[in-house]
Coordinates of C-alpha atoms and ligand atoms in Angstrom, one line a residue:
M27 CA -45.0 -46.3 24.6
G28 CA -42.9 -47.3 27.2
S29 CA -43.1 -44.3 29.2
T30 CA -44.1 -45.3 32.8
W31 CA -41.8 -47.2 35.2
G32 CA -42.0 -48.6 38.6
N33 CA -43.4 -51.0 41.2
H34 CA -43.9 -48.7 44.3
L35 CA -42.7 -45.4 43.0
K36 CA -44.5 -45.6 39.8
I37 CA -43.3 -42.6 36.9
S38 CA -44.8 -41.6 33.7
I39 CA -42.9 -39.1 31.8
F40 CA -44.4 -37.2 29.0
G41 CA -43.5 -34.3 26.5
E42 CA -41.3 -33.5 23.4
S43 CA -38.4 -31.6 23.0
H44 CA -39.8 -28.8 20.8
G45 CA -43.4 -29.4 22.3
E46 CA -45.1 -27.1 25.2
G47 CA -42.9 -28.7 27.6
I48 CA -41.6 -31.9 29.1
G49 CA -42.5 -33.3 32.6
I50 CA -43.3 -36.1 34.9
V51 CA -46.2 -37.7 37.0
I52 CA -44.9 -39.5 40.5
D53 CA -47.0 -41.5 42.4
G54 CA -46.1 -43.4 45.4
F55 CA -43.7 -40.8 47.1
P56 CA -44.1 -40.6 50.6
A57 CA -46.2 -37.9 52.4
G58 CA -44.8 -35.4 54.4
F59 CA -41.4 -35.3 53.2
E60 CA -39.9 -31.8 53.4
C61 CA -38.0 -31.3 50.3
D62 CA -34.9 -29.2 49.5
M63 CA -35.9 -27.5 46.6
E64 CA -32.8 -25.6 46.5
L65 CA -30.8 -29.2 45.9
I66 CA -33.3 -30.1 43.2
R67 CA -32.5 -27.2 41.2
R68 CA -28.9 -27.6 41.4
E69 CA -29.2 -30.9 40.1
L70 CA -31.4 -30.0 37.2
S71 CA -28.6 -27.3 36.5
R72 CA -25.9 -30.3 36.4
R73 CA -27.5 -31.6 33.6
A74 CA -28.3 -28.2 31.9
P75 CA -26.1 -27.3 29.0
G76 CA -24.8 -24.4 30.8
Q77 CA -22.3 -21.6 29.4
S78 CA -19.1 -23.9 29.2
G79 CA -19.1 -24.0 25.5
L80 CA -18.4 -27.9 25.9
A81 CA -22.3 -28.7 25.6
T82 CA -25.1 -27.8 23.1
G83 CA -25.6 -23.7 22.7
R84 CA -29.6 -24.4 23.2
R85 CA -30.4 -22.5 26.2
E86 CA -32.3 -24.7 29.1
E87 CA -33.0 -23.0 32.1
D88 CA -35.2 -25.9 33.3
E89 CA -37.3 -24.3 36.1
P90 CA -39.8 -26.8 37.4
V91 CA -43.3 -25.8 37.7
I92 CA -44.9 -27.8 40.1
L93 CA -48.6 -28.7 39.2
S94 CA -49.2 -30.9 42.1
G95 CA -48.2 -32.9 45.1
L96 CA -46.0 -30.3 47.0
L97 CA -47.4 -28.0 49.5
N98 CA -44.7 -25.6 50.8
S99 CA -42.2 -28.0 49.8
A100 CA -43.6 -30.8 51.7
T101 CA -44.9 -33.8 49.6
T102 CA -48.5 -34.1 50.5
G103 CA -49.0 -38.0 49.0
A104 CA -50.8 -36.9 46.4
P105 CA -49.2 -37.5 42.8
I106 CA -46.3 -35.1 42.3
A107 CA -46.7 -33.6 38.7
I108 CA -44.3 -30.9 37.5
M109 CA -43.5 -29.6 34.0
I110 CA -40.6 -27.7 32.5
K111 CA -41.3 -25.4 29.6
N112 CA -39.6 -25.6 26.3
L113 CA -38.0 -21.9 25.9
D114 CA -35.2 -21.8 23.4
T115 CA -36.7 -24.3 19.9
R116 CA -35.5 -24.0 16.5
S117 CA -37.7 -26.7 15.1
K118 CA -36.9 -25.5 11.5
D119 CA -33.5 -27.2 11.7
Y120 CA -35.1 -30.6 11.9
E121 CA -37.4 -30.4 8.6
Q122 CA -35.3 -32.7 6.2
L123 CA -34.9 -35.6 8.7
R124 CA -38.2 -37.1 7.7
S125 CA -36.9 -38.0 4.5
I126 CA -33.1 -38.2 5.5
P127 CA -33.1 -39.6 9.0
R128 CA -30.2 -38.8 11.0
P129 CA -27.8 -42.0 11.5
G130 CA -27.6 -43.3 15.0
H131 CA -30.7 -41.1 16.1
S132 CA -34.4 -42.4 16.4
D133 CA -35.6 -40.4 13.4
Y134 CA -36.0 -43.5 11.3
T135 CA -37.1 -46.3 13.6
G136 CA -39.5 -43.5 15.4
Q137 CA -41.3 -43.2 11.9
V138 CA -41.7 -46.5 10.9
R139 CA -42.8 -47.2 14.7
Y140 CA -45.6 -44.6 14.8
R141 CA -46.2 -44.6 11.2
G142 CA -45.1 -40.9 10.7
Y143 CA -47.0 -39.3 13.4
N144 CA -44.1 -39.2 15.8
D145 CA -43.0 -35.5 16.4
I146 CA -39.5 -35.5 14.9
R147 CA -38.8 -31.9 16.1
G148 CA -35.5 -31.7 18.5
G149 CA -35.8 -35.4 18.7
G150 CA -39.4 -35.5 20.2
H151 CA -40.1 -37.7 23.0
F152 CA -36.8 -39.4 22.3
S153 CA -34.6 -36.2 23.0
G154 CA -32.3 -36.3 26.0
R155 CA -33.7 -33.2 26.9
L156 CA -36.4 -36.0 28.7
T157 CA -33.9 -36.7 31.1
A158 CA -34.6 -33.3 32.9
P159 CA -37.7 -34.8 34.3
L160 CA -35.7 -37.8 35.5
T161 CA -33.2 -35.7 36.8
F162 CA -36.0 -34.0 39.1
V163 CA -37.6 -37.0 40.4
G164 CA -33.9 -38.5 41.0
A165 CA -33.1 -35.3 43.0
L166 CA -36.1 -36.1 45.1
C167 CA -35.4 -39.5 45.7
K168 CA -31.4 -38.7 46.5
N169 CA -32.9 -36.2 48.9
F170 CA -34.9 -38.7 50.7
L171 CA -32.3 -41.6 50.4
K172 CA -30.1 -39.3 52.3
K173 CA -32.2 -38.2 54.9
H174 CA -33.9 -41.2 55.9
H175 CA -31.5 -43.9 55.2
N176 CA -28.1 -42.1 55.2
I177 CA -27.4 -43.1 51.5
E178 CA -25.2 -40.9 49.2
I179 CA -25.3 -41.4 45.5
G180 CA -22.6 -39.5 43.7
S181 CA -20.6 -40.3 40.4
H182 CA -17.6 -39.2 38.2
I183 CA -16.4 -39.3 34.6
Y184 CA -14.6 -42.2 34.3
R185 CA -13.6 -42.1 30.8
I186 CA -14.1 -39.5 27.6
G187 CA -12.6 -40.9 24.5
E188 CA -9.1 -42.3 25.5
V189 CA -8.7 -39.9 28.4
F190 CA -9.6 -42.1 31.8
D191 CA -9.8 -40.9 35.4
S192 CA -8.8 -43.2 38.0
P193 CA -11.7 -45.7 38.9
F194 CA -13.9 -45.9 42.2
D195 CA -12.3 -47.9 45.2
L196 CA -14.8 -50.4 45.1
T197 CA -14.8 -50.7 48.5
L198 CA -15.2 -46.9 49.1
T199 CA -17.1 -45.6 52.2
D200 CA -16.1 -41.8 51.5
R201 CA -19.6 -39.8 51.2
E202 CA -17.8 -36.8 51.5
L203 CA -16.0 -37.5 48.4
L204 CA -19.2 -38.4 46.6
A205 CA -21.0 -35.1 47.9
Q206 CA -17.9 -33.1 46.7
L207 CA -17.9 -34.5 43.3
Q208 CA -21.6 -32.9 42.9
M209 CA -20.3 -29.9 43.3
K210 CA -17.9 -30.0 40.4
E211 CA -18.3 -28.7 36.9
I212 CA -16.1 -31.6 35.2
P213 CA -16.5 -34.5 38.2
V214 CA -13.3 -36.5 38.1
L215 CA -10.9 -37.7 40.8
D216 CA -7.8 -36.7 39.2
E217 CA -8.0 -33.1 38.6
K218 CA -5.4 -33.0 36.0
T219 CA -8.2 -35.4 33.9
A220 CA -10.5 -32.6 34.1
E221 CA -8.1 -30.4 31.5
E222 CA -7.2 -33.4 29.3
I223 CA -11.1 -34.2 29.0
K224 CA -12.1 -30.3 28.1
E225 CA -9.3 -30.2 25.4
T226 CA -10.7 -33.5 24.0
V227 CA -14.0 -32.3 23.6
I228 CA -12.8 -29.0 22.3
N229 CA -10.9 -30.7 19.6
V230 CA -13.8 -33.1 18.7
K231 CA -16.2 -30.0 18.4
S232 CA -14.0 -28.2 16.3
D233 CA -13.5 -31.2 14.0
L234 CA -17.6 -31.1 13.8
D235 CA -17.5 -34.7 15.4
S236 CA -18.6 -36.1 18.8
I237 CA -17.1 -38.4 21.4
G238 CA -18.4 -41.1 24.1
G239 CA -18.0 -41.4 27.6
V240 CA -18.1 -43.6 30.7
I241 CA -20.0 -42.3 33.8
E242 CA -19.0 -44.4 37.3
C243 CA -21.7 -44.1 40.2
A244 CA -21.4 -45.4 43.6
V245 CA -24.2 -45.7 46.0
V246 CA -22.8 -45.7 49.8
G247 CA -24.9 -46.6 52.6
A248 CA -27.3 -49.4 51.0
E249 CA -28.1 -51.8 53.7
P250 CA -27.8 -55.6 53.0
G251 CA -30.8 -57.4 52.1
I252 CA -32.6 -55.1 49.4
G253 CA -33.7 -56.6 46.4
S254 CA -34.9 -59.9 45.1
P255 CA -33.5 -62.4 42.6
M256 CA -34.7 -62.7 38.9
F257 CA -36.8 -60.3 37.4
H258 CA -36.6 -57.5 40.2
N259 CA -33.0 -58.3 41.2
V260 CA -31.0 -54.7 41.5
E261 CA -28.8 -55.3 38.6
S262 CA -31.8 -55.6 36.3
R263 CA -33.7 -52.6 37.9
I264 CA -30.4 -50.3 37.7
A265 CA -29.7 -51.5 34.4
S266 CA -33.5 -50.9 33.1
M267 CA -33.4 -47.5 34.2
L268 CA -29.7 -46.8 32.9
Y269 CA -30.6 -48.3 29.5
S270 CA -33.8 -46.1 29.2
V271 CA -31.5 -43.0 29.1
P272 CA -31.2 -41.9 25.5
A273 CA -27.8 -43.0 24.3
V274 CA -26.6 -45.4 26.8
K275 CA -25.2 -48.4 25.2
G276 CA -23.7 -50.3 27.9
V277 CA -23.9 -51.1 31.7
E278 CA -21.4 -53.1 34.1
F279 CA -21.5 -53.6 37.9
G280 CA -18.2 -53.8 40.1
L281 CA -15.7 -55.2 38.2
G282 CA -17.9 -55.9 35.1
F283 CA -16.6 -56.9 31.9
A284 CA -13.3 -57.2 33.6
L285 CA -14.6 -60.4 35.5
A286 CA -14.3 -62.2 32.1
G287 CA -10.7 -62.5 32.6
T288 CA -10.5 -63.0 36.2
R289 CA -10.2 -66.4 38.4
G290 CA -12.9 -67.2 41.1
S291 CA -10.1 -67.1 43.6
K292 CA -9.8 -63.4 42.7
A293 CA -13.4 -62.3 41.9
N294 CA -15.2 -63.8 45.1
D295 CA -15.7 -60.9 47.6
C296 CA -14.9 -63.0 50.9
Y297 CA -17.1 -61.9 54.1
T298 CA -15.6 -60.3 57.4
L299 CA -16.6 -58.8 60.1
K300 CA -16.0 -54.7 60.3
D301 CA -17.2 -52.5 63.3
G302 CA -19.6 -55.6 64.3
S303 CA -21.4 -55.5 60.7
V304 CA -20.9 -58.3 57.9
R305 CA -18.9 -56.9 55.3
T306 CA -16.9 -58.2 52.2
K307 CA -13.0 -57.7 51.9
T308 CA -13.5 -56.5 48.1
N309 CA -16.2 -55.7 46.3
Y310 CA -15.9 -57.1 42.6
N311 CA -19.4 -58.0 42.6
G312 CA -20.4 -54.1 42.5
G313 CA -22.5 -54.5 45.9
I314 CA -24.9 -56.9 44.7
A315 CA -25.2 -60.9 45.0
G316 CA -28.0 -62.9 43.7
G317 CA -29.7 -59.7 43.0
I318 CA -29.7 -58.6 46.4
T319 CA -27.6 -55.9 48.3
T320 CA -24.5 -57.0 50.2
G321 CA -24.2 -53.7 52.2
M322 CA -20.9 -52.9 50.4
P323 CA -21.0 -49.7 48.0
I324 CA -23.3 -50.5 44.7
V325 CA -20.8 -49.4 41.8
V326 CA -22.1 -49.1 38.2
R327 CA -20.8 -47.6 35.1
A328 CA -22.8 -46.6 32.3
V329 CA -21.5 -46.0 28.7
F330 CA -22.7 -43.1 26.4
K331 CA -22.4 -43.3 22.8
P332 CA -21.0 -40.3 20.8
T333 CA -24.0 -37.8 20.3
P334 CA -25.2 -39.0 17.0
S335 CA -25.9 -35.8 15.5
I336 CA -22.4 -34.4 14.3
G337 CA -21.7 -31.5 12.2
R338 CA -19.6 -33.4 9.5
E339 CA -21.1 -34.3 6.2
Q340 CA -22.4 -38.2 6.1
K341 CA -23.6 -40.3 3.3
T342 CA -26.9 -42.0 4.0
L343 CA -29.8 -42.5 2.8
N344 CA -32.8 -40.5 1.2
L345 CA -36.1 -42.4 2.2
V346 CA -38.1 -40.6 -0.6
T347 CA -35.6 -40.9 -3.5
G348 CA -34.5 -44.1 -2.4
K349 CA -31.0 -42.6 -3.2
E350 CA -27.8 -42.2 -1.0
E351 CA -26.9 -38.6 -0.6
N352 CA -24.9 -36.1 1.7
L353 CA -26.6 -35.0 5.2
W354 CA -25.6 -32.2 7.0
I355 CA -27.1 -31.9 10.1
R356 CA -28.1 -28.4 11.7
G357 CA -29.3 -27.7 14.9
R358 CA -27.2 -27.3 18.4
H359 CA -26.0 -30.4 19.7
D360 CA -23.6 -31.6 22.5
P361 CA -20.4 -32.6 21.3
C362 CA -20.1 -35.3 24.2
I363 CA -23.5 -36.6 25.9
A364 CA -21.3 -37.9 28.6
L365 CA -20.3 -34.6 29.9
R366 CA -23.9 -34.0 31.2
A367 CA -24.5 -37.3 32.5
P368 CA -23.3 -37.4 35.7
A369 CA -26.4 -36.0 37.4
V370 CA -29.0 -38.1 35.2
V371 CA -27.0 -41.6 36.1
E372 CA -27.2 -40.6 39.8
A373 CA -30.8 -39.7 39.4
S374 CA -31.5 -42.7 37.7
V375 CA -29.6 -45.0 40.3
A376 CA -31.7 -43.0 42.9
I377 CA -35.1 -43.8 41.4
V378 CA -34.4 -47.5 41.5
M379 CA -33.1 -47.5 45.1
M380 CA -36.3 -45.4 46.1
D381 CA -38.2 -47.9 44.5
L382 CA -36.6 -50.6 46.4
Y383 CA -36.5 -49.1 49.6
L384 CA -40.5 -48.3 49.3
E385 CA -40.6 -51.9 48.6
A386 CA -38.7 -52.5 51.6
Y387 CA -40.1 -50.1 54.1
G388 CA -43.6 -49.9 52.9
Y389 CA -43.7 -46.2 53.6
D390 CA -47.6 -45.1 53.5
A391 CA -48.6 -48.8 53.0
K392 CA -52.0 -49.5 54.3
Ligands
LIG408 C1 -28.5 -35.2 28.2 C2 -28.5 -35.7 26.8 C3 -27.9 -34.8 25.8 C4 -28.2 -35.4 24.6 N1 -27.9 -34.3 23.9 C5 -28.0 -34.9 22.1 C6 -27.7 -33.9 21.1 O1 -27.6 -32.8 21.4 N2 -27.9 -34.6 20.0 C7 -28.5 -35.8 19.4 O2 -28.3 -36.0 18.6 N3 -28.3 -36.5 20.4 C8 -28.4 -36.4 22.1 N4 -28.7 -37.0 22.9 C9 -28.7 -38.4 22.7 C10 -30.2 -38.9 21.8 O3 -31.3 -38.4 22.5 C11 -30.2 -40.4 21.5 O4 -29.2 -40.9 21.3 C12 -31.1 -40.7 20.6 O5 -32.5 -40.5 21.2 C13 -31.0 -42.5 20.1 O6 -31.4 -43.4 21.0 P1 -30.3 -44.2 21.3 O7 -29.0 -43.4 21.2 O8 -30.6 -44.5 22.9 O9 -30.5 -45.3 20.6 C14 -28.6 -36.8 24.3 C15 -28.8 -37.6 25.0 C16 -28.8 -37.1 26.4 C17 -29.3 -38.1 27.6

């Protein structure tokens, strides 16, 4: 199972949606870091469903129990282990899924891969719930990167269905803007978009359906020269982490897929001196060239598919009878995963940046 990740910051995630709990072990985090537990709790609650009616009705308080590696809020250098208890489970909602797997979910592939031994309740280890421990680590990394390297990582909902927010200015330097977005219930740049998004999600939910979206994330303050070409390149590291998040089906940097319709004379980011530092006038490459940071903001977009579990009737295969039949999915599901995703995307990017900064700075290395 591929539940371990990282070169210098090594994380190992565990748990199932309806088991005792979920959690993560973090190896390699520098000793002596006074972490802001309030900030970590805030990030976890940004990801949690909340009471808005726009997310699953499942109550997820996501209070992390620290098992090791933190003493009086400071990291000890030992592996940090945390666990989050699963409190509000209704496992009987999932009984039929072994024979009639949900389209778009992991019920069929998980059973084939693990010979039927996988825990199917609530999606088991494939559940979006596993992004809670990921958000914990990401918040810790965000906290460290801000304090030690003045790096701010923030995001907004760029798109839900056919509702679009304004995109980030690819050359943005405004750390305050990124910090403010993290305080919003629906983080968007144009306030009117928030209402349109709410309306769209409410409509989709009342249609017993779900909808996709795009989260745009920016890293401001990353210095030039971080990363490597080929397999440890910054794009491939960030993409590998983002694609590890359940329901992510696309990742692009800078102008991304729009580069296909762009001429080199427009897409090249020309160098200039700004306040004595080398910068680029534009940032169509999203802050990365040759797999290495340019010193411009890293701008990345992640596409979240519509939630696979929908309330509508779907015709699909019964694996026991070999016949197609109607499936009505029970359980409490998110009508729009992307709404809960900004904190998860920021966390994913922060974990990668932390791994790269540990490589560059060799904290605690002997
Ligand atoms: C924050 C979050 C919440 C999610 N909530 C649900 C949900 O309520 N119902 C559901 O079917 N899938 C949900 N998912 C998505 C599934 O976990 C995911 O689609 C499934 O594991 C299949 O993986 P794949 O979509 O990456 O192929 C959620 C994902 C995330 C990141």
